[in-house]
XYZ file of C-alpha atoms in Angstrom:
520
model
C 6.256 1.222 -3.840
C 8.615 -1.054 -1.865
C 8.642 -4.740 -2.922
C 6.738 -7.129 -0.692
C 8.767 -9.506 1.451
C 8.347 -13.079 0.242
C 8.198 -15.703 3.011
C 10.209 -18.827 2.132
C 10.232 -22.398 3.486
C 12.972 -24.914 2.533
C 12.186 -28.640 2.624
C 14.855 -31.362 2.195
C 15.611 -34.554 4.082
C 19.351 -33.772 3.904
C 20.327 -31.260 6.591
C 23.460 -30.262 4.671
C 21.400 -29.428 1.583
C 19.144 -27.147 3.654
C 22.145 -25.388 5.199
C 23.732 -24.893 1.770
C 20.588 -23.239 0.410
C 20.260 -20.999 3.478
C 23.849 -19.752 3.186
C 24.203 -19.593 -0.593
C 22.796 -16.046 -0.888
C 21.856 -13.151 1.403
C 18.114 -13.775 1.234
C 17.071 -10.646 3.133
C 18.971 -8.403 0.699
C 16.461 -9.399 -1.963
C 13.370 -9.183 0.280
C 13.100 -12.897 1.011
C 12.608 -14.152 4.559
C 13.186 -17.817 5.454
C 10.448 -18.608 7.968
C 11.365 -22.262 8.537
C 12.847 -25.513 7.269
C 11.597 -29.107 7.338
C 13.108 -32.583 6.792
C 9.990 -34.205 5.318
C 6.677 -33.321 3.702
C 4.537 -34.008 6.752
C 6.518 -31.605 8.946
C 6.538 -29.128 6.058
C 2.723 -29.084 5.970
C 2.588 -28.475 9.721
C 4.853 -25.449 9.306
C 3.001 -24.362 6.171
C -0.314 -24.113 8.007
C 1.248 -22.040 10.790
C 3.518 -19.659 8.849
C 1.784 -19.596 5.438
C 4.913 -19.153 3.289
C 4.713 -17.574 -0.154
C 7.436 -19.794 -1.628
C 8.289 -23.429 -0.857
C 11.569 -24.873 -2.147
C 11.368 -28.652 -1.805
C 13.310 -31.760 -2.768
C 11.479 -34.403 -4.800
C 12.685 -37.500 -2.945
C 11.821 -37.404 0.781
C 10.508 -39.903 3.341
C 6.914 -40.004 4.673
C 5.525 -37.355 2.269
C 7.583 -36.731 -0.869
C 7.896 -33.509 -2.862
C 5.129 -34.303 -5.348
C 2.693 -35.183 -2.582
C 3.694 -32.037 -0.712
C 3.046 -29.900 -3.812
C -0.400 -31.483 -4.165
C -1.237 -30.771 -0.508
C -0.022 -27.175 -0.740
C -2.000 -26.513 -3.883
C -5.181 -27.924 -2.319
C -4.928 -25.344 0.482
C -3.299 -22.347 -1.166
C -3.349 -21.492 -4.852
C -1.059 -18.474 -4.466
C 1.980 -20.176 -2.936
C 4.814 -20.689 -5.438
C 6.754 -23.977 -5.467
C 10.296 -24.662 -6.694
C 11.196 -28.349 -7.044
C 14.779 -29.527 -6.420
C 15.593 -32.631 -8.430
C 18.484 -34.706 -9.732
C 19.050 -35.729 -13.349
C 17.572 -39.177 -12.825
C 14.453 -37.802 -11.104
C 13.824 -34.910 -13.490
C 11.237 -36.660 -15.669
C 9.487 -37.894 -12.522
C 9.566 -34.396 -10.996
C 7.945 -32.883 -14.093
C 4.738 -34.666 -13.079
C 4.412 -31.949 -10.437
C 3.616 -29.416 -13.144
C -0.049 -30.266 -12.684
C 0.268 -28.963 -9.115
C 1.462 -25.581 -10.299
C 5.200 -25.980 -9.691
C 6.765 -22.695 -10.781
C 10.326 -23.809 -11.530
C 12.939 -26.527 -11.070
C 16.491 -26.575 -9.756
C 18.919 -29.371 -10.662
C 20.515 -30.376 -7.373
C 24.082 -30.701 -8.696
C 24.009 -27.433 -10.657
C 22.790 -25.075 -7.931
C 25.080 -22.105 -7.339
C 24.409 -18.606 -5.984
C 23.586 -17.063 -9.369
C 21.347 -19.931 -10.491
C 19.429 -19.848 -7.215
C 19.083 -16.065 -7.296
C 17.934 -15.999 -10.930
C 15.350 -18.701 -10.207
C 13.833 -17.170 -7.089
C 13.725 -13.686 -8.643
C 11.934 -15.093 -11.682
C 9.437 -16.916 -9.458
C 9.037 -13.785 -7.373
C 8.027 -11.818 -10.479
C 5.373 -14.463 -11.263
C 4.142 -14.266 -7.679
C 3.917 -10.467 -7.628
C 1.909 -10.465 -10.865
C -0.375 -13.157 -9.482
C -0.801 -11.339 -6.160
C -1.660 -8.129 -7.999
C -4.172 -9.915 -10.207
C -5.751 -11.842 -7.327
C -5.893 -8.713 -5.147
C -7.829 -6.915 -7.856
C -10.279 -9.823 -8.125
C -10.630 -9.977 -4.321
C -11.307 -6.240 -4.145
C -13.934 -6.400 -6.887
C -15.585 -9.416 -5.229
C -15.848 -7.487 -1.944
C -17.153 -4.344 -3.640
C -19.998 -6.454 -5.016
C -20.701 -7.848 -1.538
C -20.757 -4.298 -0.145
C -23.555 -3.271 -2.507
C -25.492 -6.518 -2.132
C -24.455 -8.430 -5.254
C -23.919 -11.919 -3.846
C -22.020 -13.558 -6.669
C -20.158 -16.852 -6.468
C -16.543 -16.366 -5.406
C -13.985 -16.983 -8.194
C -12.161 -20.246 -7.474
C -8.671 -18.687 -7.567
C -9.271 -16.280 -4.655
C -7.680 -18.746 -2.265
C -9.418 -21.237 0.006
C -7.813 -19.863 3.150
C -8.782 -16.282 2.275
C -12.403 -17.260 1.623
C -12.555 -19.182 4.911
C -11.440 -16.063 6.756
C -14.266 -14.089 5.143
C -16.763 -16.491 6.713
C -15.259 -15.902 10.169
C -15.804 -12.833 12.399
C -14.401 -9.695 10.792
C -13.546 -6.182 11.938
C -14.248 -3.435 9.417
C -12.962 0.109 9.134
C -14.605 2.398 6.605
C -12.151 5.279 6.065
C -13.403 8.493 4.489
C -11.187 11.471 3.814
C -12.502 14.631 5.458
C -13.409 17.064 2.703
C -15.037 20.490 3.012
C -18.789 20.850 2.813
C -19.667 21.002 -0.919
C -21.161 24.472 -1.151
C -19.488 24.533 -4.579
C -18.808 20.878 -5.508
C -16.457 21.734 -8.376
C -14.032 23.277 -5.851
C -14.062 20.184 -3.619
C -12.983 17.866 -6.436
C -9.541 19.491 -6.364
C -9.219 19.443 -2.570
C -6.147 17.958 -0.921
C -4.215 14.786 -1.709
C -6.344 11.745 -2.540
C -6.447 9.204 0.265
C -5.360 6.487 -2.158
C -2.000 8.260 -2.629
C -1.237 8.583 1.086
C -1.878 5.254 2.755
C 0.387 2.259 2.271
C -1.916 -0.705 2.681
C 0.793 -2.954 4.151
C 1.405 -0.658 7.144
C -1.943 -0.947 8.920
C -1.018 -3.503 11.565
C -0.230 -2.561 15.132
C 0.140 -4.936 18.066
C -3.321 -6.444 18.493
C -5.387 -9.591 18.107
C -6.725 -8.618 14.657
C -4.927 -9.460 11.427
C -5.109 -7.185 8.377
C -6.810 -9.192 5.649
C -7.374 -6.790 2.762
C -7.873 -3.121 1.889
C -10.596 -2.263 -0.615
C -10.388 1.175 -2.279
C -13.850 2.472 -3.184
C -12.588 5.673 -4.806
C -9.798 8.231 -4.270
C -11.240 9.309 -0.913
C -12.733 6.141 0.597
C -11.155 2.828 1.628
C -12.562 -0.126 3.555
C -10.076 -2.100 5.665
C -11.025 -5.640 6.653
C -9.364 -7.510 9.511
C -9.860 -11.096 10.587
C -10.593 -11.496 14.305
C -8.370 -14.189 15.777
C -9.833 -14.137 19.298
C -13.606 -14.453 18.974
C -14.127 -14.952 22.733
C -13.186 -11.370 23.628
C -15.120 -9.107 21.270
C -15.028 -6.325 23.878
C -11.254 -6.365 23.496
C -11.611 -6.178 19.716
C -13.786 -3.067 20.026
C -11.149 -1.369 22.174
C -8.469 -2.359 19.675
C -10.617 -0.882 16.914
C -10.614 2.466 18.716
C -6.823 2.272 19.164
C -6.290 1.387 15.512
C -8.628 4.178 14.368
C -6.611 6.727 16.380
C -3.414 5.247 14.936
C -4.687 5.567 11.355
C -5.888 9.124 11.930
C -2.475 10.018 13.359
C -0.677 8.514 10.342
C -2.886 10.518 7.998
C -2.427 13.778 9.874
C 1.354 13.456 10.224
C 2.045 12.292 6.683
C -0.107 14.762 4.787
C -1.919 17.262 7.047
C -5.110 15.647 5.768
C -7.643 14.083 8.133
C -9.967 11.087 7.965
C -13.131 10.005 9.711
C -13.692 6.312 10.383
C -16.700 4.059 10.907
C -15.757 0.887 12.785
C -17.841 -2.255 13.105
C -17.720 -5.991 13.753
C -19.222 -8.532 11.364
C -19.693 -11.470 13.721
C -21.025 -13.655 10.898
C -18.414 -12.664 8.357
C -19.161 -11.636 4.804
C -22.940 -12.125 5.128
C -23.096 -8.852 7.086
C -20.935 -6.757 4.745
C -23.812 -5.246 2.765
C -25.720 -4.096 5.871
C -22.591 -2.734 7.543
C -21.518 -0.905 4.391
C -24.855 0.890 3.981
C -25.157 1.766 7.662
C -21.604 3.147 7.658
C -22.407 5.195 4.570
C -25.511 6.568 6.307
C -23.374 7.606 9.287
C -20.966 9.476 7.018
C -23.838 11.448 5.520
C -24.152 13.051 8.963
C -20.459 13.961 9.215
C -21.114 17.709 8.921
C -22.715 17.534 12.387
C -19.591 15.953 13.926
C -16.632 17.681 12.288
C -13.263 16.279 11.260
C -11.530 13.115 12.541
C -14.715 11.573 13.862
C -14.865 7.905 14.878
C -18.221 6.165 14.653
C -19.182 2.675 15.755
C -22.286 0.961 14.462
C -22.707 -0.616 17.884
C -23.143 2.876 19.373
C -25.520 3.903 16.571
C -27.899 0.931 16.275
C -30.826 3.004 15.011
C -29.048 4.935 12.269
C -31.615 5.804 9.601
C -30.815 4.986 5.994
C -33.475 7.390 4.635
C -33.040 10.999 5.824
C -35.941 13.164 6.973
C -37.030 16.145 4.925
C -36.407 19.743 5.840
C -39.330 21.781 7.186
C -41.117 23.187 4.101
C -42.418 26.308 5.875
C -38.873 27.563 6.518
C -37.875 26.877 2.916
C -40.817 28.895 1.691
C -39.954 31.671 4.140
C -36.428 31.905 2.719
C -37.704 31.905 -0.855
C -40.181 34.718 -0.183
C -38.002 36.945 2.025
C -36.858 40.024 0.089
C -35.224 41.937 2.943
C -31.534 41.034 3.273
C -31.242 42.233 6.879
C -34.281 40.230 8.002
C -32.899 37.094 6.330
C -29.521 37.682 7.954
C -31.119 37.772 11.410
C -32.928 34.477 10.807
C -29.880 32.445 9.715
C -28.785 31.319 13.246
C -32.285 30.031 13.964
C -32.397 28.024 10.737
C -29.101 26.302 11.543
C -30.041 25.653 15.171
C -33.112 23.819 13.916
C -31.027 21.853 11.388
C -28.650 20.716 14.140
C -31.584 19.431 16.177
C -32.826 17.493 13.151
C -29.320 16.091 12.579
C -30.413 15.511 9.001
C -28.006 15.914 6.039
C -30.714 16.314 3.395
C -32.272 19.184 5.342
C -28.844 20.806 5.555
C -28.386 20.455 1.806
C -31.776 22.032 1.077
C -31.119 24.910 3.477
C -27.689 25.759 2.057
C -28.989 25.532 -1.508
C -31.794 28.021 -0.796
C -29.490 30.403 1.063
C -26.990 30.376 -1.813
C -29.778 31.197 -4.261
C -30.919 34.042 -2.024
C -27.372 35.351 -1.620
C -26.889 35.436 -5.384
C -30.317 37.004 -5.847
C -29.241 39.978 -3.732
C -25.771 40.178 -5.318
C -27.354 40.180 -8.743
C -29.945 42.724 -7.634
C -27.189 45.174 -6.728
C -24.975 44.515 -9.743
C -22.346 42.323 -8.096
C -20.588 39.192 -9.317
C -22.059 35.812 -8.288
C -20.942 34.480 -4.900
C -18.663 31.793 -6.357
C -16.444 34.305 -8.174
C -17.033 37.310 -5.947
C -13.455 37.570 -4.634
C -10.153 35.724 -4.579
C -10.512 34.687 -0.932
C -13.681 32.728 -1.639
C -11.960 29.436 -2.545
C -9.832 29.530 0.609
C -12.870 30.267 2.783
C -14.999 27.497 1.293
C -12.205 24.932 1.742
C -12.211 25.585 5.509
C -15.839 24.494 6.037
C -16.081 21.090 7.752
C -18.908 21.506 10.268
C -22.456 22.856 10.303
C -21.253 25.709 12.557
C -18.677 26.636 9.891
C -21.459 26.728 7.284
C -23.602 28.959 9.498
C -20.740 31.382 10.148
C -19.873 31.509 6.453
C -23.408 32.534 5.474
C -23.563 35.125 8.261
C -20.206 36.504 7.107
C -21.303 36.629 3.461
C -24.539 38.421 4.373
C -22.578 40.951 6.445
C -20.090 41.574 3.642
C -22.895 41.992 1.145
C -24.724 44.476 3.386
C -21.520 46.479 3.864
C -20.786 46.443 0.132
C -24.295 47.628 -0.715
C -23.979 50.481 1.767
C -20.457 51.372 0.619
C -21.273 51.383 -3.107
C -24.594 53.115 -2.667
C -26.528 50.357 -4.441
C -29.261 50.710 -1.855
C -29.967 54.161 -3.303
C -30.412 52.960 -6.883
C -33.805 53.306 -8.464
C -35.830 50.175 -9.095
C -35.459 50.500 -12.887
C -31.671 50.782 -12.630
C -31.477 47.683 -10.418
C -33.717 45.787 -12.863
C -31.493 46.824 -15.781
C -28.375 45.702 -13.911
C -30.027 42.403 -13.057
C -30.874 41.835 -16.744
C -27.279 42.602 -17.765
C -25.903 40.129 -15.225
C -28.170 37.380 -16.496
C -27.512 38.031 -20.189
C -23.949 39.402 -20.370
C -22.873 36.410 -22.489
C -25.447 37.186 -25.205
C -25.554 39.903 -27.870
C -26.507 42.541 -25.321
C -27.708 45.935 -26.566
C -29.091 49.037 -24.907
C -32.334 48.440 -26.811
C -32.791 44.911 -25.422
C -32.108 46.096 -21.870
C -34.445 49.092 -22.087
C -37.190 46.872 -23.497
C -36.732 44.362 -20.649
C -37.322 47.060 -18.018
C -40.025 48.915 -20.007
C -38.303 52.275 -20.374
C -36.940 54.208 -23.357
C -33.325 54.053 -24.506
C -32.626 57.754 -23.713
C -34.063 57.356 -20.212
C -31.904 54.257 -19.582
C -28.802 56.199 -20.663
C -29.820 58.993 -18.308
C -30.291 56.612 -15.336
C -26.878 54.974 -15.793
C -25.087 58.305 -16.108
C -26.867 59.812 -13.115
C -26.889 56.862 -10.688
C -23.785 54.876 -11.710
C -21.630 57.658 -13.142
C -21.030 55.379 -16.133
C -22.425 55.040 -19.604
C -24.385 51.904 -20.433
C -21.512 50.575 -22.579
C -18.913 51.317 -19.891
C -20.906 49.367 -17.308
C -21.456 46.336 -19.571
C -17.797 46.321 -20.643
C -16.556 46.617 -17.051
C -18.796 43.762 -15.909
C -17.705 41.478 -18.752
C -14.014 42.231 -18.183
C -14.339 41.475 -14.453
C -15.772 38.057 -15.266
C -13.038 37.513 -17.875
C -10.416 38.217 -15.188
C -11.870 35.491 -12.988
C -11.983 33.015 -15.861
C -8.373 33.777 -16.799
C -7.232 33.170 -13.215
C -9.276 30.099 -12.404
C -9.098 27.788 -15.439
C -7.279 26.943 -18.653
C -9.917 28.039 -21.150
C -8.559 29.366 -24.431
C -8.870 33.095 -25.053
C -11.511 32.662 -27.751
C -13.530 30.426 -25.393
C -13.477 33.112 -22.693
C -14.475 35.736 -25.251
C -17.493 33.660 -26.265
C -18.480 33.053 -22.630
C -18.740 36.778 -21.916
C -20.536 37.838 -25.081
C -17.746 38.638 -27.584
C -17.893 36.658 -30.807
C -14.534 38.011 -32.011
C -11.564 37.126 -29.792
C -9.338 39.815 -31.332
C -11.898 42.493 -30.463
C -12.213 41.052 -26.951
C -8.427 41.311 -26.512
C -8.511 44.961 -27.606
C -11.305 45.757 -25.140
C -9.548 43.881 -22.327
C -6.286 45.751 -22.974
C -8.070 49.112 -23.044
C -9.706 48.459 -19.647
C -6.842 46.730 -17.801
C -3.651 47.776 -19.577
C -2.796 44.115 -20.198
C -3.562 41.615 -22.906
C -5.523 38.557 -21.689
C -2.355 36.447 -21.999
C -0.331 38.910 -19.913
C -3.037 39.064 -17.263
C -3.158 35.244 -17.014
C 0.609 35.170 -16.458
C 0.273 37.564 -13.529
C -0.078 40.973 -15.047
């Protein structure tokens, strides 16, 4: 991260002394920027209130308002500003009184050279950066508490000026990284580059009447930006600037990372008192993001009646899905279910619908002896990570139902007897246990010889061949998709001895588990 530029003001009643300090080093080479100079303390305070320097270098002896008085005034208005006092030998003891005003360092007037000055300001800069980092963390935590409604007393060292700005009109931007719909939440956790690694918080300003005040990370994928509104008489202009800034931020995100963000913008006319309400209403808007797609921009002003408590999905349709046993009939009904969900515009209903459809999809896959949806094929992860809108979800389920129907027809599973399908279903549920032909035959209420006969006739495999093949297929997925140890994978698929598992795996695939993981 690039160092912050430190704004510097030099105060001395001797013009030559000011010029010497300005020319002694190349300030900008070390990320210092001289924003002004003053000949006395009164003029210095006028400039201080306008330019808000981070470092003030001041002489002790000056007319009107001396250096000690200036330090006291600065500290009463800004606890973060660093102060370096310039003094002579005879004034040094007097100047040390300023320590109670938080003077960071001293320079002896007749010993100042380029190296001494540079060493001093770099040392003070290090103090300042540590303080800024510490204060920023406290400010962020204070605001997080305000967001969730914990109105605690502000820590005294947050800065008077900063706290005053929080009581003035504010513009808020709630940034949320666009992530795929969480059909399988464990896949989403690895999606993309976290928002917190992409944005540089000191690059949010564009030409406008708002001033960036602070950025508050909520987690890796959500950030709240707060701006102070300098022109409170033209809020309509602020709202237009919010739209412009939102587009600017979305463009930065897209160009720098190929990631996208959605943004909820709002104005807190009464300052921090409104933060809790705005935060929760913005969060409620984001719950509906699957109905709007990527790179959406919401304004609370355009959504005054946003509900914080979602409706519930129609129970009769849920029951219909649960009871439907015919895959083709269910497939035909999917568009109607999603059309109804879009009319409801309700995220909880969408969640309930997708959950039931996933259960039904896996019910049919299991019924016909196929792997669960999540590990059905290698393209699944890629497909799921492309789902950002309710239409994408609908098309994915239609596609999965079509593929399943085709697979059933291709493999002839539709022609299996009921007892064979029940046996396969039992195997798929219990493959990680000590599975035996006796336990399976008992579960489906037929004899062991008859079960052997069914498998040989309908699947062209022995019972053991089918169980082994199914376990090895799951082992392949586990080897490809995670870092589990070989013995852990063996245990997960029903083998208590990892050496025996490796022998079985090699016999079926021609590779050891280690070779297969490396790309065999």
